[in-house]
């Protein structure tokens, strides 16, 4: 499991239709894994073309249009009635050719509906930090074993100050642990304990876990309706619904919510 798979699961578990935008500097997975009615995704519409369109839509003073709600959706490809996706180019050299990530952030900010963005591995100096900084919630992915948890903690020690500076306010972070059903609650408790009394603890809105299931994941990639009887009752989707609830609770509990930022970013598999 990686950040891409987690982003697919969360978009699939959202209460309303969601758009998944893949913005991983190291190249994308969606074009290789996702199928639309058995067919591969079209390669002409990617996050690269979306970012270029967002930059072109600015006026002569470099300002984004006041209303540009459908731009993201115009570059998205429907996988199911629940999820549409904007894939990233396959290789890093093309993914890193995005001319202006800030223009993409502006497009995401004005998009209608829920947007989930996969930013992949995230560092404090990454160009995609602007996406993470603009998101309402940052979901950080790890596994339950100790080295993954500690790596996540060290990564957040670097990321949180940079995010706070870029946002002008504290980020809301939700670590999500890839686990098995019988270990999930304990793994989540261990992650929470790793942040206890540390400098990052105040920024942790909650800790969630996903009950990993390769079969259910394969069905999501194949474009099966997430609400179908078999998928909706899978342990993966039920645990994903709980994580989505945590994200919603974090938004509701925030004392201030930045206007126009309607997306969650998923990043860093520690």
Tab-separated table of C-alpha atoms in Angstrom:
chain	number	residue	atom	x	y	z
A	1	UNK	CA	0.000	0.000	0.000
A	2	UNK	CA	1.200	3.514	-0.792
A	3	UNK	CA	-0.196	7.043	-0.660
A	4	UNK	CA	-1.809	6.560	-4.061
A	5	UNK	CA	-3.803	3.551	-2.913
A	6	UNK	CA	-4.855	5.327	0.291
A	7	UNK	CA	-6.005	8.347	-1.720
A	8	UNK	CA	-8.109	6.082	-3.952
A	9	UNK	CA	-9.677	4.428	-0.916
A	10	UNK	CA	-10.516	7.727	0.800
A	11	UNK	CA	-12.020	9.233	-2.360
A	12	UNK	CA	-14.068	6.054	-2.778
A	13	UNK	CA	-15.306	6.210	0.826
A	14	UNK	CA	-16.361	9.877	0.708
A	15	UNK	CA	-20.080	10.444	1.364
A	16	UNK	CA	-20.447	12.330	-1.936
A	17	UNK	CA	-18.680	11.986	-5.297
A	18	UNK	CA	-15.017	12.977	-5.064
A	19	UNK	CA	-12.214	13.978	-7.410
A	20	UNK	CA	-8.765	12.450	-6.929
A	21	UNK	CA	-5.859	14.520	-8.256
A	22	UNK	CA	-2.480	12.797	-8.458
A	23	UNK	CA	0.352	15.283	-7.861
A	24	UNK	CA	3.324	13.082	-7.020
A	25	UNK	CA	6.674	14.547	-8.093
A	26	UNK	CA	8.061	11.054	-8.554
A	27	UNK	CA	5.447	10.061	-11.117
A	28	UNK	CA	2.005	8.558	-10.898
A	29	UNK	CA	0.404	5.138	-10.503
A	30	UNK	CA	-3.184	5.834	-11.539
A	31	UNK	CA	-2.538	5.521	-15.273
A	32	UNK	CA	-1.066	2.058	-14.687
A	33	UNK	CA	-3.595	0.741	-12.174
A	34	UNK	CA	-6.990	2.338	-12.749
A	35	UNK	CA	-9.401	1.107	-15.407
A	36	UNK	CA	-12.477	2.830	-16.825
A	37	UNK	CA	-14.946	0.154	-17.907
A	38	UNK	CA	-12.003	-2.159	-18.479
A	39	UNK	CA	-10.000	0.401	-20.456
A	40	UNK	CA	-6.846	2.277	-19.436
A	41	UNK	CA	-7.046	5.988	-18.688
A	42	UNK	CA	-6.517	8.449	-21.523
A	43	UNK	CA	-2.984	9.884	-21.334
A	44	UNK	CA	-3.826	13.274	-22.830
A	45	UNK	CA	-5.321	14.742	-19.645
A	46	UNK	CA	-3.017	14.775	-16.642
A	47	UNK	CA	-2.188	17.037	-13.731
A	48	UNK	CA	0.383	18.624	-16.053
A	49	UNK	CA	-2.307	19.753	-18.496
A	50	UNK	CA	-4.556	20.849	-15.612
A	51	UNK	CA	-1.781	22.999	-14.120
A	52	UNK	CA	-1.022	24.515	-17.530
A	53	UNK	CA	-4.699	25.353	-18.038
A	54	UNK	CA	-4.893	26.909	-14.564
A	55	UNK	CA	-1.845	29.071	-15.311
A	56	UNK	CA	-3.262	30.113	-18.690
A	57	UNK	CA	-6.533	31.154	-17.058
A	58	UNK	CA	-4.810	33.888	-15.041
A	59	UNK	CA	-5.255	37.464	-16.168
A	60	UNK	CA	-2.448	39.807	-17.230
A	61	UNK	CA	-1.742	40.667	-13.592
A	62	UNK	CA	-1.291	36.982	-12.796
A	63	UNK	CA	-4.554	36.725	-10.875
A	64	UNK	CA	-6.689	33.601	-11.016
A	65	UNK	CA	-10.333	33.938	-12.120
A	66	UNK	CA	-12.724	34.600	-9.243
A	67	UNK	CA	-14.857	31.643	-10.329
A	68	UNK	CA	-13.289	28.621	-11.960
A	69	UNK	CA	-15.252	25.865	-10.295
A	70	UNK	CA	-15.270	23.353	-13.141
A	71	UNK	CA	-11.664	23.513	-14.368
A	72	UNK	CA	-10.489	20.522	-12.313
A	73	UNK	CA	-13.514	18.481	-13.408
A	74	UNK	CA	-12.850	19.223	-17.084
A	75	UNK	CA	-9.518	17.410	-16.803
A	76	UNK	CA	-10.849	14.528	-14.704
A	77	UNK	CA	-11.812	11.082	-15.983
A	78	UNK	CA	-14.681	9.216	-14.346
A	79	UNK	CA	-13.716	5.823	-12.940
A	80	UNK	CA	-17.069	5.143	-11.269
A	81	UNK	CA	-20.131	7.129	-10.267
A	82	UNK	CA	-18.265	7.952	-7.043
A	83	UNK	CA	-14.723	8.781	-8.189
A	84	UNK	CA	-13.141	10.768	-11.002
A	85	UNK	CA	-9.373	11.096	-11.340
A	86	UNK	CA	-6.746	13.434	-12.759
A	87	UNK	CA	-3.657	11.223	-13.178
A	88	UNK	CA	-0.040	12.296	-12.938
A	89	UNK	CA	2.464	11.523	-15.723
A	90	UNK	CA	4.158	8.185	-15.156
A	91	UNK	CA	7.752	9.365	-14.792
A	92	UNK	CA	9.352	11.954	-12.531
A	93	UNK	CA	10.848	13.965	-15.386
A	94	UNK	CA	7.389	14.686	-16.793
A	95	UNK	CA	5.696	15.072	-13.408
A	96	UNK	CA	8.277	17.668	-12.386
A	97	UNK	CA	7.617	19.661	-15.569
A	98	UNK	CA	4.576	21.324	-13.979
A	99	UNK	CA	5.393	25.014	-14.607
A	100	UNK	CA	3.595	26.527	-11.635
A	101	UNK	CA	2.190	24.473	-8.764
A	102	UNK	CA	0.586	27.613	-7.299
A	103	UNK	CA	-1.749	27.835	-10.289
A	104	UNK	CA	-2.814	24.258	-9.567
A	105	UNK	CA	-3.462	25.166	-5.931
A	106	UNK	CA	-5.728	28.002	-7.093
A	107	UNK	CA	-7.685	25.602	-9.298
A	108	UNK	CA	-8.060	23.134	-6.424
A	109	UNK	CA	-9.201	25.933	-4.111
A	110	UNK	CA	-12.055	26.916	-6.398
A	111	UNK	CA	-13.118	23.401	-7.435
A	112	UNK	CA	-16.654	22.378	-6.607
A	113	UNK	CA	-17.120	19.223	-4.557
A	114	UNK	CA	-14.610	17.232	-2.547
A	115	UNK	CA	-11.055	16.903	-3.857
A	116	UNK	CA	-8.433	14.457	-2.569
A	117	UNK	CA	-4.846	15.098	-3.689
A	118	UNK	CA	-2.092	12.486	-3.605
A	119	UNK	CA	1.186	14.374	-3.124
A	120	UNK	CA	3.299	11.242	-2.611
A	121	UNK	CA	6.491	11.637	-0.624
A	122	UNK	CA	6.513	15.126	0.803
A	123	UNK	CA	9.493	17.139	2.028
A	124	UNK	CA	9.687	20.627	3.501
A	125	UNK	CA	11.378	21.916	0.340
A	126	UNK	CA	9.121	20.143	-2.134
A	127	UNK	CA	7.317	22.244	-4.781
A	128	UNK	CA	4.132	20.390	-3.836
A	129	UNK	CA	4.281	21.810	-0.304
A	130	UNK	CA	1.963	24.551	-1.584
A	131	UNK	CA	-0.709	21.889	-2.145
A	132	UNK	CA	-0.274	20.427	1.340
A	133	UNK	CA	-0.316	23.918	2.854
A	134	UNK	CA	-3.578	24.795	1.119
A	135	UNK	CA	-5.388	21.608	2.097
A	136	UNK	CA	-7.925	21.544	4.902
A	137	UNK	CA	-6.458	18.288	6.218
A	138	UNK	CA	-3.142	16.515	5.663
A	139	UNK	CA	-3.331	12.725	5.851
A	140	UNK	CA	0.037	11.082	6.501
A	141	UNK	CA	0.410	7.386	5.742
A	142	UNK	CA	2.528	4.898	7.665
A	143	UNK	CA	2.617	1.251	8.704
A	144	UNK	CA	2.272	-0.134	12.194
A	145	UNK	CA	5.874	-1.250	12.737
A	146	UNK	CA	8.090	0.955	14.874
A	147	UNK	CA	10.546	2.132	12.218
A	148	UNK	CA	7.705	3.423	10.027
A	149	UNK	CA	6.063	5.224	12.963
A	150	UNK	CA	9.325	6.856	14.055
A	151	UNK	CA	10.141	7.881	10.488
A	152	UNK	CA	6.710	9.535	10.277
A	153	UNK	CA	7.314	11.392	13.538
A	154	UNK	CA	10.662	12.697	12.330
A	155	UNK	CA	9.156	13.725	9.006
A	156	UNK	CA	6.420	15.708	10.755
A	157	UNK	CA	9.017	17.492	12.882
A	158	UNK	CA	10.301	18.936	9.602
A	159	UNK	CA	6.982	19.412	7.831
A	160	UNK	CA	4.797	21.022	10.502
A	161	UNK	CA	6.889	24.211	10.960
A	162	UNK	CA	7.139	24.639	7.175
A	163	UNK	CA	3.410	24.075	6.743
A	164	UNK	CA	2.558	26.469	9.554
A	165	UNK	CA	4.703	29.181	7.967
A	166	UNK	CA	3.220	28.624	4.516
A	167	UNK	CA	-0.384	28.540	5.765
A	168	UNK	CA	-0.133	31.254	8.362
A	169	UNK	CA	-2.003	28.918	10.693
A	170	UNK	CA	-1.502	25.476	12.205
A	171	UNK	CA	-2.064	22.470	9.900
A	172	UNK	CA	-4.485	19.685	10.801
A	173	UNK	CA	-2.694	16.352	10.495
A	174	UNK	CA	-4.253	12.885	10.600
A	175	UNK	CA	-1.790	9.973	10.515
A	176	UNK	CA	-3.357	6.859	8.977
A	177	UNK	CA	-1.854	3.451	9.695
A	178	UNK	CA	-1.996	0.626	7.145
A	179	UNK	CA	-2.824	-2.383	9.258
A	180	UNK	CA	-4.872	-5.559	9.650
A	181	UNK	CA	-8.311	-5.596	11.314
A	182	UNK	CA	-7.194	-7.224	14.555
A	183	UNK	CA	-4.161	-4.942	14.933
A	184	UNK	CA	-5.598	-1.651	13.640
A	185	UNK	CA	-6.855	-0.100	16.908
A	186	UNK	CA	-3.640	-1.025	18.709
A	187	UNK	CA	-1.455	0.295	15.890
A	188	UNK	CA	-3.356	3.592	15.893
A	189	UNK	CA	-2.905	3.855	19.669
A	190	UNK	CA	0.839	3.236	19.279
A	191	UNK	CA	1.107	6.037	16.712
A	192	UNK	CA	-0.758	8.411	19.011
A	193	UNK	CA	1.560	7.425	21.881
A	194	UNK	CA	4.600	8.193	19.718
A	195	UNK	CA	3.495	11.835	19.564
A	196	UNK	CA	2.467	12.105	23.230
A	197	UNK	CA	3.943	15.140	25.018
A	198	UNK	CA	6.033	15.970	21.935
A	199	UNK	CA	6.086	19.183	19.904
A	200	UNK	CA	3.891	17.688	17.165
A	201	UNK	CA	1.093	16.415	19.426
A	202	UNK	CA	-0.967	19.668	19.267
A	203	UNK	CA	-1.143	19.385	15.476
A	204	UNK	CA	-2.463	15.801	15.455
A	205	UNK	CA	-6.224	16.036	14.964
A	206	UNK	CA	-6.728	12.259	15.186
A	207	UNK	CA	-5.126	8.949	14.205
A	208	UNK	CA	-6.925	6.507	11.921
A	209	UNK	CA	-6.224	3.092	10.462
A	210	UNK	CA	-7.116	1.160	7.325
A	211	UNK	CA	-7.758	-2.591	7.291
A	212	UNK	CA	-5.762	-3.470	4.193
A	213	UNK	CA	-7.376	-5.812	1.662
A	214	UNK	CA	-5.670	-6.385	-1.694
A	215	UNK	CA	-8.792	-7.915	-3.244
A	216	UNK	CA	-10.984	-4.920	-2.360
A	217	UNK	CA	-8.238	-2.550	-3.522
A	218	UNK	CA	-8.052	-4.315	-6.872
A	219	UNK	CA	-11.796	-3.962	-7.313
A	220	UNK	CA	-11.591	-0.216	-6.650
A	221	UNK	CA	-8.805	0.147	-9.212
A	222	UNK	CA	-10.971	-1.785	-11.680
A	223	UNK	CA	-13.694	0.853	-11.356
A	224	UNK	CA	-16.217	-1.145	-9.347
A	225	UNK	CA	-18.823	0.984	-7.601
A	226	UNK	CA	-17.574	1.518	-4.013
A	227	UNK	CA	-21.195	1.319	-2.854
A	228	UNK	CA	-21.718	-2.165	-4.285
A	229	UNK	CA	-22.716	-4.752	-1.722
A	230	UNK	CA	-19.422	-6.632	-1.713
A	231	UNK	CA	-17.170	-3.582	-1.534
A	232	UNK	CA	-19.231	-1.485	0.878
A	233	UNK	CA	-19.166	-4.285	3.449
A	234	UNK	CA	-15.454	-5.010	3.077
A	235	UNK	CA	-13.245	-4.281	6.058
A	236	UNK	CA	-11.186	-1.907	3.901
A	237	UNK	CA	-14.152	0.303	3.014
A	238	UNK	CA	-15.651	0.208	6.492
A	239	UNK	CA	-12.359	1.310	8.033
A	240	UNK	CA	-11.980	3.958	5.298
A	241	UNK	CA	-15.403	5.355	6.200
A	242	UNK	CA	-14.151	5.770	9.774
A	243	UNK	CA	-11.091	7.689	8.532
A	244	UNK	CA	-13.316	9.948	6.408
A	245	UNK	CA	-15.379	10.617	9.547
A	246	UNK	CA	-12.175	11.647	11.360
A	247	UNK	CA	-11.360	14.074	8.547
A	248	UNK	CA	-14.853	15.537	8.780
A	249	UNK	CA	-14.594	15.859	12.554
A	250	UNK	CA	-11.228	17.637	12.219
A	251	UNK	CA	-12.747	20.177	9.836
A	252	UNK	CA	-15.752	20.760	12.088
A	253	UNK	CA	-13.610	21.184	15.203
A	254	UNK	CA	-11.269	23.746	13.635
A	255	UNK	CA	-11.790	27.254	14.961
A	256	UNK	CA	-11.044	28.728	11.526
A	257	UNK	CA	-11.367	27.207	8.079
A	258	UNK	CA	-9.653	28.858	5.128
A	259	UNK	CA	-12.271	29.897	2.594
A	260	UNK	CA	-12.138	28.010	-0.651
A	261	UNK	CA	-9.768	25.230	0.416
A	262	UNK	CA	-11.902	22.144	-0.009
A	263	UNK	CA	-9.462	19.315	-0.311
A	264	UNK	CA	-7.502	16.805	1.697
A	265	UNK	CA	-3.901	15.972	0.809
A	266	UNK	CA	-2.501	12.478	1.240
A	267	UNK	CA	1.255	12.144	1.496
A	268	UNK	CA	4.333	10.375	2.843
A	269	UNK	CA	4.406	6.636	3.209
A	270	UNK	CA	6.920	6.282	6.019
